[in-house]
Amino acid sequence: GAVVSQHPSRVICKSGTSVKIECRSLDFQATTMFWYRQFPKQSLMLMATSNEGSKATYEQGVEKDKFLINHASLTLSTLTVTSAHPEDSSFYICSARHSTGVTETQYFGPGTRLLVL
Amino acid sequence: GNSVTQMEGPVTLSEEAFLTINCTYTATGYPSLFWYVQYPGEGLQLLLKATKADDKGSNKGFEATYRKETTSFHLEKGSVQVSDSAVYFCALSDRGNAGKSTFGDGTTLTVKP
């Protein structure tokens, strides 16, 4: 089946630094990818929709200058957490939409756990 | 807007017990419905899905039927195993909304031997 990878799987950084998280669709092209954030024991909250070749669409309340998204190719989207602070510590999960022309399915990456000290 | 409401947890069962996790939804249009499973420390895995009314999704002994009349998609398994212990998320994807997914709050299942 379709596979989505994320890198890194886990990152610890100091407050004030920027962290880049990659999301790749390994065996299909994805014009649309989604970035979610999950707090401990909570559900996934959609942060933004990443569209290949155009600007990302952010959900209400998500700072676009804080969470920079770049969808540079049909298989790669990156999320950069700029000037990270402890409250940005969370589990970040991406998904990629696979369209066959008949069906559409989202495949999720394994997640990236970010800890900001 | 779209929303998903699922049964509050945690749910604790003995091995081989019957499992039901309720899920109801509110959506415009005709969404696709999903159940995802998340094991500790891992991302989400698609468990099953249904794309239209009366469809039944099934996988690994789990089943759920898309009930448009009751706007429900309850997850069931006849005999749970310890290895089924995880968090289960009900979700919908609305193609009319760029395919964005809306998730329920998740239900933690613990199966004891």
PDB file of C-alpha atoms in Angstrom:
ATOM      1  CA  GLY A   1       0.000   0.000   0.000  1.00  0.00           C
ATOM      2  CA  ALA A   2       0.882   3.657  -0.153  1.00  0.00           C
ATOM      3  CA  VAL A   3       3.552   4.815   2.268  1.00  0.00           C
ATOM      4  CA  VAL A   4       4.238   8.211   3.770  1.00  0.00           C
ATOM      5  CA  SER A   5       7.412   8.899   5.695  1.00  0.00           C
ATOM      6  CA  GLN A   6       8.406  11.685   8.047  1.00  0.00           C
ATOM      7  CA  HIS A   7      11.837  12.836   9.063  1.00  0.00           C
ATOM      8  CA  PRO A   8      12.989  13.180  11.721  1.00  0.00           C
ATOM      9  CA  SER A   9      10.919  10.901  13.915  1.00  0.00           C
ATOM     10  CA  ARG A  10      12.000  12.722  17.026  1.00  0.00           C
ATOM     11  CA  VAL A  11      13.764  16.022  17.604  1.00  0.00           C
ATOM     12  CA  ILE A  12      14.855  17.936  20.671  1.00  0.00           C
ATOM     13  CA  CYS A  13      15.865  21.554  20.241  1.00  0.00           C
ATOM     14  CA  LYS A  14      16.603  24.655  22.251  1.00  0.00           C
ATOM     15  CA  SER A  15      14.107  27.458  22.559  1.00  0.00           C
ATOM     16  CA  GLY A  16      14.518  30.018  19.781  1.00  0.00           C
ATOM     17  CA  THR A  17      15.825  27.642  17.143  1.00  0.00           C
ATOM     18  CA  SER A  18      13.974  26.545  14.009  1.00  0.00           C
ATOM     19  CA  VAL A  19      13.108  22.957  13.207  1.00  0.00           C
ATOM     20  CA  LYS A  20      12.265  21.498   9.798  1.00  0.00           C
ATOM     21  CA  ILE A  21      10.106  18.397   9.445  1.00  0.00           C
ATOM     22  CA  GLU A  22       9.869  16.560   6.132  1.00  0.00           C
ATOM     23  CA  CYS A  23       6.909  14.599   4.842  1.00  0.00           C
ATOM     24  CA  ARG A  24       7.385  12.369   1.817  1.00  0.00           C
ATOM     25  CA  SER A  25       5.017  10.201  -0.179  1.00  0.00           C
ATOM     26  CA  LEU A  26       7.213   7.273  -1.145  1.00  0.00           C
ATOM     27  CA  ASP A  27       5.318   5.527  -3.904  1.00  0.00           C
ATOM     28  CA  PHE A  28       2.752   8.000  -5.160  1.00  0.00           C
ATOM     29  CA  GLN A  29       2.462  11.646  -6.092  1.00  0.00           C
ATOM     30  CA  ALA A  30       0.511  13.889  -3.771  1.00  0.00           C
ATOM     31  CA  THR A  31      -0.616  17.303  -4.909  1.00  0.00           C
ATOM     32  CA  THR A  32      -2.131  17.818  -1.481  1.00  0.00           C
ATOM     33  CA  MET A  33      -0.648  17.073   1.907  1.00  0.00           C
ATOM     34  CA  PHE A  34      -1.978  17.965   5.327  1.00  0.00           C
ATOM     35  CA  TRP A  35      -0.198  18.862   8.537  1.00  0.00           C
ATOM     36  CA  TYR A  36      -1.735  17.976  11.895  1.00  0.00           C
ATOM     37  CA  ARG A  37      -0.745  18.574  15.470  1.00  0.00           C
ATOM     38  CA  GLN A  38      -1.572  16.242  18.310  1.00  0.00           C
ATOM     39  CA  PHE A  39      -1.245  17.066  21.997  1.00  0.00           C
ATOM     40  CA  PRO A  40      -0.914  14.231  24.517  1.00  0.00           C
ATOM     41  CA  LYS A  41      -4.093  12.188  24.822  1.00  0.00           C
ATOM     42  CA  GLN A  42      -5.914  14.472  22.405  1.00  0.00           C
ATOM     43  CA  SER A  43      -7.145  14.257  18.865  1.00  0.00           C
ATOM     44  CA  LEU A  44      -5.454  15.531  15.743  1.00  0.00           C
ATOM     45  CA  MET A  45      -5.955  19.172  14.915  1.00  0.00           C
ATOM     46  CA  LEU A  46      -5.512  20.203  11.310  1.00  0.00           C
ATOM     47  CA  MET A  47      -2.965  22.994  11.010  1.00  0.00           C
ATOM     48  CA  ALA A  48      -2.772  23.562   7.289  1.00  0.00           C
ATOM     49  CA  THR A  49      -3.306  22.159   3.829  1.00  0.00           C
ATOM     50  CA  SER A  50      -0.169  22.040   1.713  1.00  0.00           C
ATOM     51  CA  ASN A  51      -0.641  22.346  -2.044  1.00  0.00           C
ATOM     52  CA  GLU A  52       2.136  21.592  -4.509  1.00  0.00           C
ATOM     53  CA  GLY A  53       3.230  24.719  -6.313  1.00  0.00           C
ATOM     54  CA  SER A  54       1.095  27.136  -4.346  1.00  0.00           C
ATOM     55  CA  LYS A  55       0.765  28.646  -0.909  1.00  0.00           C
ATOM     56  CA  ALA A  56      -0.481  26.568   1.964  1.00  0.00           C
ATOM     57  CA  THR A  57      -3.923  27.149   3.400  1.00  0.00           C
ATOM     58  CA  TYR A  58      -3.836  27.593   7.160  1.00  0.00           C
ATOM     59  CA  GLU A  59      -6.613  26.816   9.606  1.00  0.00           C
ATOM     60  CA  GLN A  60      -7.960  29.549  11.796  1.00  0.00           C
ATOM     61  CA  GLY A  61      -5.684  30.331  14.686  1.00  0.00           C
ATOM     62  CA  VAL A  62      -2.535  28.832  13.145  1.00  0.00           C
ATOM     63  CA  GLU A  63       0.241  31.379  12.628  1.00  0.00           C
ATOM     64  CA  LYS A  64       1.541  31.097   9.090  1.00  0.00           C
ATOM     65  CA  ASP A  65       4.749  32.937   9.945  1.00  0.00           C
ATOM     66  CA  LYS A  66       5.381  30.547  12.807  1.00  0.00           C
ATOM     67  CA  PHE A  67       4.684  27.344  10.907  1.00  0.00           C
ATOM     68  CA  LEU A  68       6.171  27.682   7.430  1.00  0.00           C
ATOM     69  CA  ILE A  69       5.029  25.126   4.888  1.00  0.00           C
ATOM     70  CA  ASN A  70       6.692  24.449   1.561  1.00  0.00           C
ATOM     71  CA  HIS A  71       5.358  21.871  -0.892  1.00  0.00           C
ATOM     72  CA  ALA A  72       8.240  21.896  -3.323  1.00  0.00           C
ATOM     73  CA  SER A  73       7.458  18.747  -5.262  1.00  0.00           C
ATOM     74  CA  LEU A  74       4.735  16.184  -5.720  1.00  0.00           C
ATOM     75  CA  THR A  75       6.342  13.935  -3.126  1.00  0.00           C
ATOM     76  CA  LEU A  76       7.673  16.346  -0.508  1.00  0.00           C
ATOM     77  CA  SER A  77       6.184  18.860   1.899  1.00  0.00           C
ATOM     78  CA  THR A  78       8.131  20.495   4.707  1.00  0.00           C
ATOM     79  CA  LEU A  79       6.938  22.124   7.903  1.00  0.00           C
ATOM     80  CA  THR A  80       9.352  24.521   9.597  1.00  0.00           C
ATOM     81  CA  VAL A  81       8.623  25.563  13.152  1.00  0.00           C
ATOM     82  CA  THR A  82      10.360  28.921  13.419  1.00  0.00           C
ATOM     83  CA  SER A  83      11.753  30.268  16.666  1.00  0.00           C
ATOM     84  CA  ALA A  84      10.396  27.285  18.541  1.00  0.00           C
ATOM     85  CA  HIS A  85       9.231  27.636  22.125  1.00  0.00           C
ATOM     86  CA  PRO A  86       8.327  25.014  24.743  1.00  0.00           C
ATOM     87  CA  GLU A  87       4.619  25.406  23.956  1.00  0.00           C
ATOM     88  CA  ASP A  88       5.356  24.194  20.413  1.00  0.00           C
ATOM     89  CA  SER A  89       6.327  20.811  21.816  1.00  0.00           C
ATOM     90  CA  SER A  90       3.916  18.343  20.299  1.00  0.00           C
ATOM     91  CA  PHE A  91       3.466  15.398  17.958  1.00  0.00           C
ATOM     92  CA  TYR A  92       3.289  16.600  14.347  1.00  0.00           C
ATOM     93  CA  ILE A  93       1.699  14.278  11.812  1.00  0.00           C
ATOM     94  CA  CYS A  94       1.438  14.751   8.075  1.00  0.00           C
ATOM     95  CA  SER A  95      -0.793  13.013   5.604  1.00  0.00           C
ATOM     96  CA  ALA A  96      -0.746  12.791   1.834  1.00  0.00           C
ATOM     97  CA  ARG A  97      -3.801  12.514  -0.336  1.00  0.00           C
ATOM     98  CA  HIS A  98      -3.658   9.746  -2.902  1.00  0.00           C
ATOM     99  CA  SER A  99      -6.088  10.116  -5.779  1.00  0.00           C
ATOM    100  CA  THR A 100      -6.659   7.311  -8.263  1.00  0.00           C
ATOM    101  CA  GLY A 101      -9.324   9.107 -10.241  1.00  0.00           C
ATOM    102  CA  VAL A 102     -11.954   6.892  -8.665  1.00  0.00           C
ATOM    103  CA  THR A 103     -11.128   7.095  -4.987  1.00  0.00           C
ATOM    104  CA  GLU A 104      -9.187   9.380  -2.707  1.00  0.00           C
ATOM    105  CA  THR A 105      -7.424   8.176   0.413  1.00  0.00           C
ATOM    106  CA  GLN A 106      -5.275   9.954   2.968  1.00  0.00           C
ATOM    107  CA  TYR A 107      -2.192   8.132   4.125  1.00  0.00           C
ATOM    108  CA  PHE A 108      -0.599   9.283   7.341  1.00  0.00           C
ATOM    109  CA  GLY A 109       3.035   9.547   8.220  1.00  0.00           C
ATOM    110  CA  PRO A 110       4.383   8.029  11.446  1.00  0.00           C
ATOM    111  CA  GLY A 111       4.645  11.437  13.122  1.00  0.00           C
ATOM    112  CA  THR A 112       7.455  13.604  14.465  1.00  0.00           C
ATOM    113  CA  ARG A 113       7.746  14.237  18.150  1.00  0.00           C
ATOM    114  CA  LEU A 114       9.139  17.700  18.853  1.00  0.00           C
ATOM    115  CA  LEU A 115      10.433  18.674  22.276  1.00  0.00           C
ATOM    116  CA  VAL A 116      11.538  22.256  22.765  1.00  0.00           C
ATOM    117  CA  LEU A 117      13.627  22.868  25.867  1.00  0.00           C
TER     118      LEU A 117
ATOM    119  CA  GLY B   1     -19.096  22.796   9.936  1.00  0.00           C
ATOM    120  CA  ASN B   2     -18.153  19.157  10.095  1.00  0.00           C
ATOM    121  CA  SER B   3     -17.816  17.339  13.388  1.00  0.00           C
ATOM    122  CA  VAL B   4     -17.271  13.833  14.707  1.00  0.00           C
ATOM    123  CA  THR B   5     -18.393  12.636  18.115  1.00  0.00           C
ATOM    124  CA  GLN B   6     -17.158   9.341  19.427  1.00  0.00           C
ATOM    125  CA  MET B   7     -17.652   7.410  22.586  1.00  0.00           C
ATOM    126  CA  GLU B   8     -15.642   8.648  25.507  1.00  0.00           C
ATOM    127  CA  GLY B   9     -13.074   6.351  26.921  1.00  0.00           C
ATOM    128  CA  PRO B  10     -11.182   4.785  28.270  1.00  0.00           C
ATOM    129  CA  VAL B  11     -12.670   1.397  27.492  1.00  0.00           C
ATOM    130  CA  THR B  12     -11.312  -1.647  29.294  1.00  0.00           C
ATOM    131  CA  LEU B  13     -12.282  -5.140  28.173  1.00  0.00           C
ATOM    132  CA  SER B  14     -11.201  -8.674  28.826  1.00  0.00           C
ATOM    133  CA  GLU B  15      -9.713 -10.689  26.006  1.00  0.00           C
ATOM    134  CA  GLU B  16     -12.340 -12.207  23.672  1.00  0.00           C
ATOM    135  CA  ALA B  17     -14.987  -9.685  24.728  1.00  0.00           C
ATOM    136  CA  PHE B  18     -17.190  -7.886  22.204  1.00  0.00           C
ATOM    137  CA  LEU B  19     -16.205  -4.348  21.329  1.00  0.00           C
ATOM    138  CA  THR B  20     -18.350  -1.426  20.234  1.00  0.00           C
ATOM    139  CA  ILE B  21     -17.068   2.125  19.935  1.00  0.00           C
ATOM    140  CA  ASN B  22     -19.798   4.537  18.908  1.00  0.00           C
ATOM    141  CA  CYS B  23     -19.224   7.291  16.378  1.00  0.00           C
ATOM    142  CA  THR B  24     -21.663   9.835  14.989  1.00  0.00           C
ATOM    143  CA  TYR B  25     -20.961  12.647  12.601  1.00  0.00           C
ATOM    144  CA  THR B  26     -22.281  15.921  11.259  1.00  0.00           C
ATOM    145  CA  ALA B  27     -21.322  16.920   7.748  1.00  0.00           C
ATOM    146  CA  THR B  28     -22.489  18.744   4.684  1.00  0.00           C
ATOM    147  CA  GLY B  29     -22.562  16.689   1.538  1.00  0.00           C
ATOM    148  CA  TYR B  30     -21.559  13.051   1.439  1.00  0.00           C
ATOM    149  CA  PRO B  31     -18.367  12.421   3.378  1.00  0.00           C
ATOM    150  CA  SER B  32     -16.222   9.349   3.466  1.00  0.00           C
ATOM    151  CA  LEU B  33     -15.883   7.797   6.914  1.00  0.00           C
ATOM    152  CA  PHE B  34     -12.823   6.228   8.487  1.00  0.00           C
ATOM    153  CA  TRP B  35     -11.532   4.498  11.558  1.00  0.00           C
ATOM    154  CA  TYR B  36      -7.870   4.960  12.381  1.00  0.00           C
ATOM    155  CA  VAL B  37      -5.813   3.209  15.049  1.00  0.00           C
ATOM    156  CA  GLN B  38      -2.853   4.686  16.875  1.00  0.00           C
ATOM    157  CA  TYR B  39      -0.515   2.496  18.892  1.00  0.00           C
ATOM    158  CA  PRO B  40       1.560   4.092  21.658  1.00  0.00           C
ATOM    159  CA  GLY B  41       4.202   6.439  20.306  1.00  0.00           C
ATOM    160  CA  GLU B  42       3.221   5.877  16.699  1.00  0.00           C
ATOM    161  CA  GLY B  43       1.320   7.679  13.965  1.00  0.00           C
ATOM    162  CA  LEU B  44      -2.113   6.825  12.636  1.00  0.00           C
ATOM    163  CA  GLN B  45      -2.879   3.726  10.650  1.00  0.00           C
ATOM    164  CA  LEU B  46      -5.993   3.409   8.545  1.00  0.00           C
ATOM    165  CA  LEU B  47      -8.067   0.578   9.988  1.00  0.00           C
ATOM    166  CA  LEU B  48     -11.078   0.673   7.679  1.00  0.00           C
ATOM    167  CA  LYS B  49     -13.179   3.024   5.632  1.00  0.00           C
ATOM    168  CA  ALA B  50     -16.535   3.424   3.886  1.00  0.00           C
ATOM    169  CA  THR B  51     -17.206   5.881   1.124  1.00  0.00           C
ATOM    170  CA  LYS B  52     -20.986   5.790   0.764  1.00  0.00           C
ATOM    171  CA  ALA B  53     -24.160   4.962   2.642  1.00  0.00           C
ATOM    172  CA  ASP B  54     -24.645   1.308   3.619  1.00  0.00           C
ATOM    173  CA  ASP B  55     -21.028   0.456   2.797  1.00  0.00           C
ATOM    174  CA  LYS B  56     -19.356  -1.779   5.351  1.00  0.00           C
ATOM    175  CA  GLY B  57     -15.663  -1.352   6.003  1.00  0.00           C
ATOM    176  CA  SER B  58     -13.806  -4.291   7.519  1.00  0.00           C
ATOM    177  CA  ASN B  59     -10.258  -5.197   8.441  1.00  0.00           C
ATOM    178  CA  LYS B  60      -8.550  -7.459  10.994  1.00  0.00           C
ATOM    179  CA  GLY B  61     -11.906  -8.534  12.432  1.00  0.00           C
ATOM    180  CA  PHE B  62     -13.118  -4.953  12.881  1.00  0.00           C
ATOM    181  CA  GLU B  63     -16.238  -3.744  11.078  1.00  0.00           C
ATOM    182  CA  ALA B  64     -18.172  -0.520  10.697  1.00  0.00           C
ATOM    183  CA  THR B  65     -21.207   0.289   8.559  1.00  0.00           C
ATOM    184  CA  TYR B  66     -21.928   3.738   7.106  1.00  0.00           C
ATOM    185  CA  ARG B  67     -25.436   4.566   8.331  1.00  0.00           C
ATOM    186  CA  LYS B  68     -26.674   7.742   6.696  1.00  0.00           C
ATOM    187  CA  GLU B  69     -30.059   7.648   8.392  1.00  0.00           C
ATOM    188  CA  THR B  70     -28.484   7.736  11.843  1.00  0.00           C
ATOM    189  CA  THR B  71     -25.280   9.536  10.754  1.00  0.00           C
ATOM    190  CA  SER B  72     -23.262   6.861  12.479  1.00  0.00           C
ATOM    191  CA  PHE B  73     -20.216   4.687  11.852  1.00  0.00           C
ATOM    192  CA  HIS B  74     -19.859   2.505  14.931  1.00  0.00           C
ATOM    193  CA  LEU B  75     -16.788   0.284  15.204  1.00  0.00           C
ATOM    194  CA  GLU B  76     -17.295  -3.341  16.258  1.00  0.00           C
ATOM    195  CA  LYS B  77     -15.189  -6.425  16.818  1.00  0.00           C
ATOM    196  CA  GLY B  78     -16.538  -9.727  17.975  1.00  0.00           C
ATOM    197  CA  SER B  79     -13.541 -10.882  20.013  1.00  0.00           C
ATOM    198  CA  VAL B  80     -10.804  -8.463  21.025  1.00  0.00           C
ATOM    199  CA  GLN B  81      -7.195  -9.385  21.711  1.00  0.00           C
ATOM    200  CA  VAL B  82      -4.579  -7.809  23.952  1.00  0.00           C
ATOM    201  CA  SER B  83      -2.827  -6.587  20.806  1.00  0.00           C
ATOM    202  CA  ASP B  84      -5.893  -4.467  19.950  1.00  0.00           C
ATOM    203  CA  SER B  85      -5.065  -2.127  22.827  1.00  0.00           C
ATOM    204  CA  ALA B  86      -4.638   1.299  21.226  1.00  0.00           C
ATOM    205  CA  VAL B  87      -6.391   4.595  20.620  1.00  0.00           C
ATOM    206  CA  TYR B  88      -9.106   4.520  17.972  1.00  0.00           C
ATOM    207  CA  PHE B  89     -10.125   7.612  16.018  1.00  0.00           C
ATOM    208  CA  CYS B  90     -13.266   8.032  13.967  1.00  0.00           C
ATOM    209  CA  ALA B  91     -12.894  10.544  11.152  1.00  0.00           C
ATOM    210  CA  LEU B  92     -14.613  11.923   8.121  1.00  0.00           C
ATOM    211  CA  SER B  93     -13.228  13.383   4.953  1.00  0.00           C
ATOM    212  CA  ASP B  94     -15.323  15.827   3.012  1.00  0.00           C
ATOM    213  CA  ARG B  95     -14.361  15.982  -0.620  1.00  0.00           C
ATOM    214  CA  GLY B  96     -16.198  19.253  -0.901  1.00  0.00           C
ATOM    215  CA  ASN B  97     -13.810  20.692   1.666  1.00  0.00           C
ATOM    216  CA  ALA B  98     -10.588  19.902  -0.174  1.00  0.00           C
ATOM    217  CA  GLY B  99     -10.549  16.475   1.381  1.00  0.00           C
ATOM    218  CA  LYS B 100      -9.688  17.746   4.843  1.00  0.00           C
ATOM    219  CA  SER B 101     -10.265  15.260   7.613  1.00  0.00           C
ATOM    220  CA  THR B 102     -12.136  15.925  10.822  1.00  0.00           C
ATOM    221  CA  PHE B 103     -11.331  13.650  13.728  1.00  0.00           C
ATOM    222  CA  GLY B 104     -13.161  12.566  16.822  1.00  0.00           C
ATOM    223  CA  ASP B 105     -11.414  12.866  20.161  1.00  0.00           C
ATOM    224  CA  GLY B 106     -10.233   9.276  20.168  1.00  0.00           C
ATOM    225  CA  THR B 107     -11.167   6.338  22.379  1.00  0.00           C
ATOM    226  CA  THR B 108      -8.516   4.490  24.321  1.00  0.00           C
ATOM    227  CA  LEU B 109      -9.047   0.743  24.396  1.00  0.00           C
ATOM    228  CA  THR B 110      -7.232  -1.494  26.853  1.00  0.00           C
ATOM    229  CA  VAL B 111      -7.674  -5.230  26.552  1.00  0.00           C
ATOM    230  CA  LYS B 112      -6.630  -7.304  29.559  1.00  0.00           C
ATOM    231  CA  PRO B 113      -5.651 -10.957  29.324  1.00  0.00           C
TER     232      PRO B 113
END
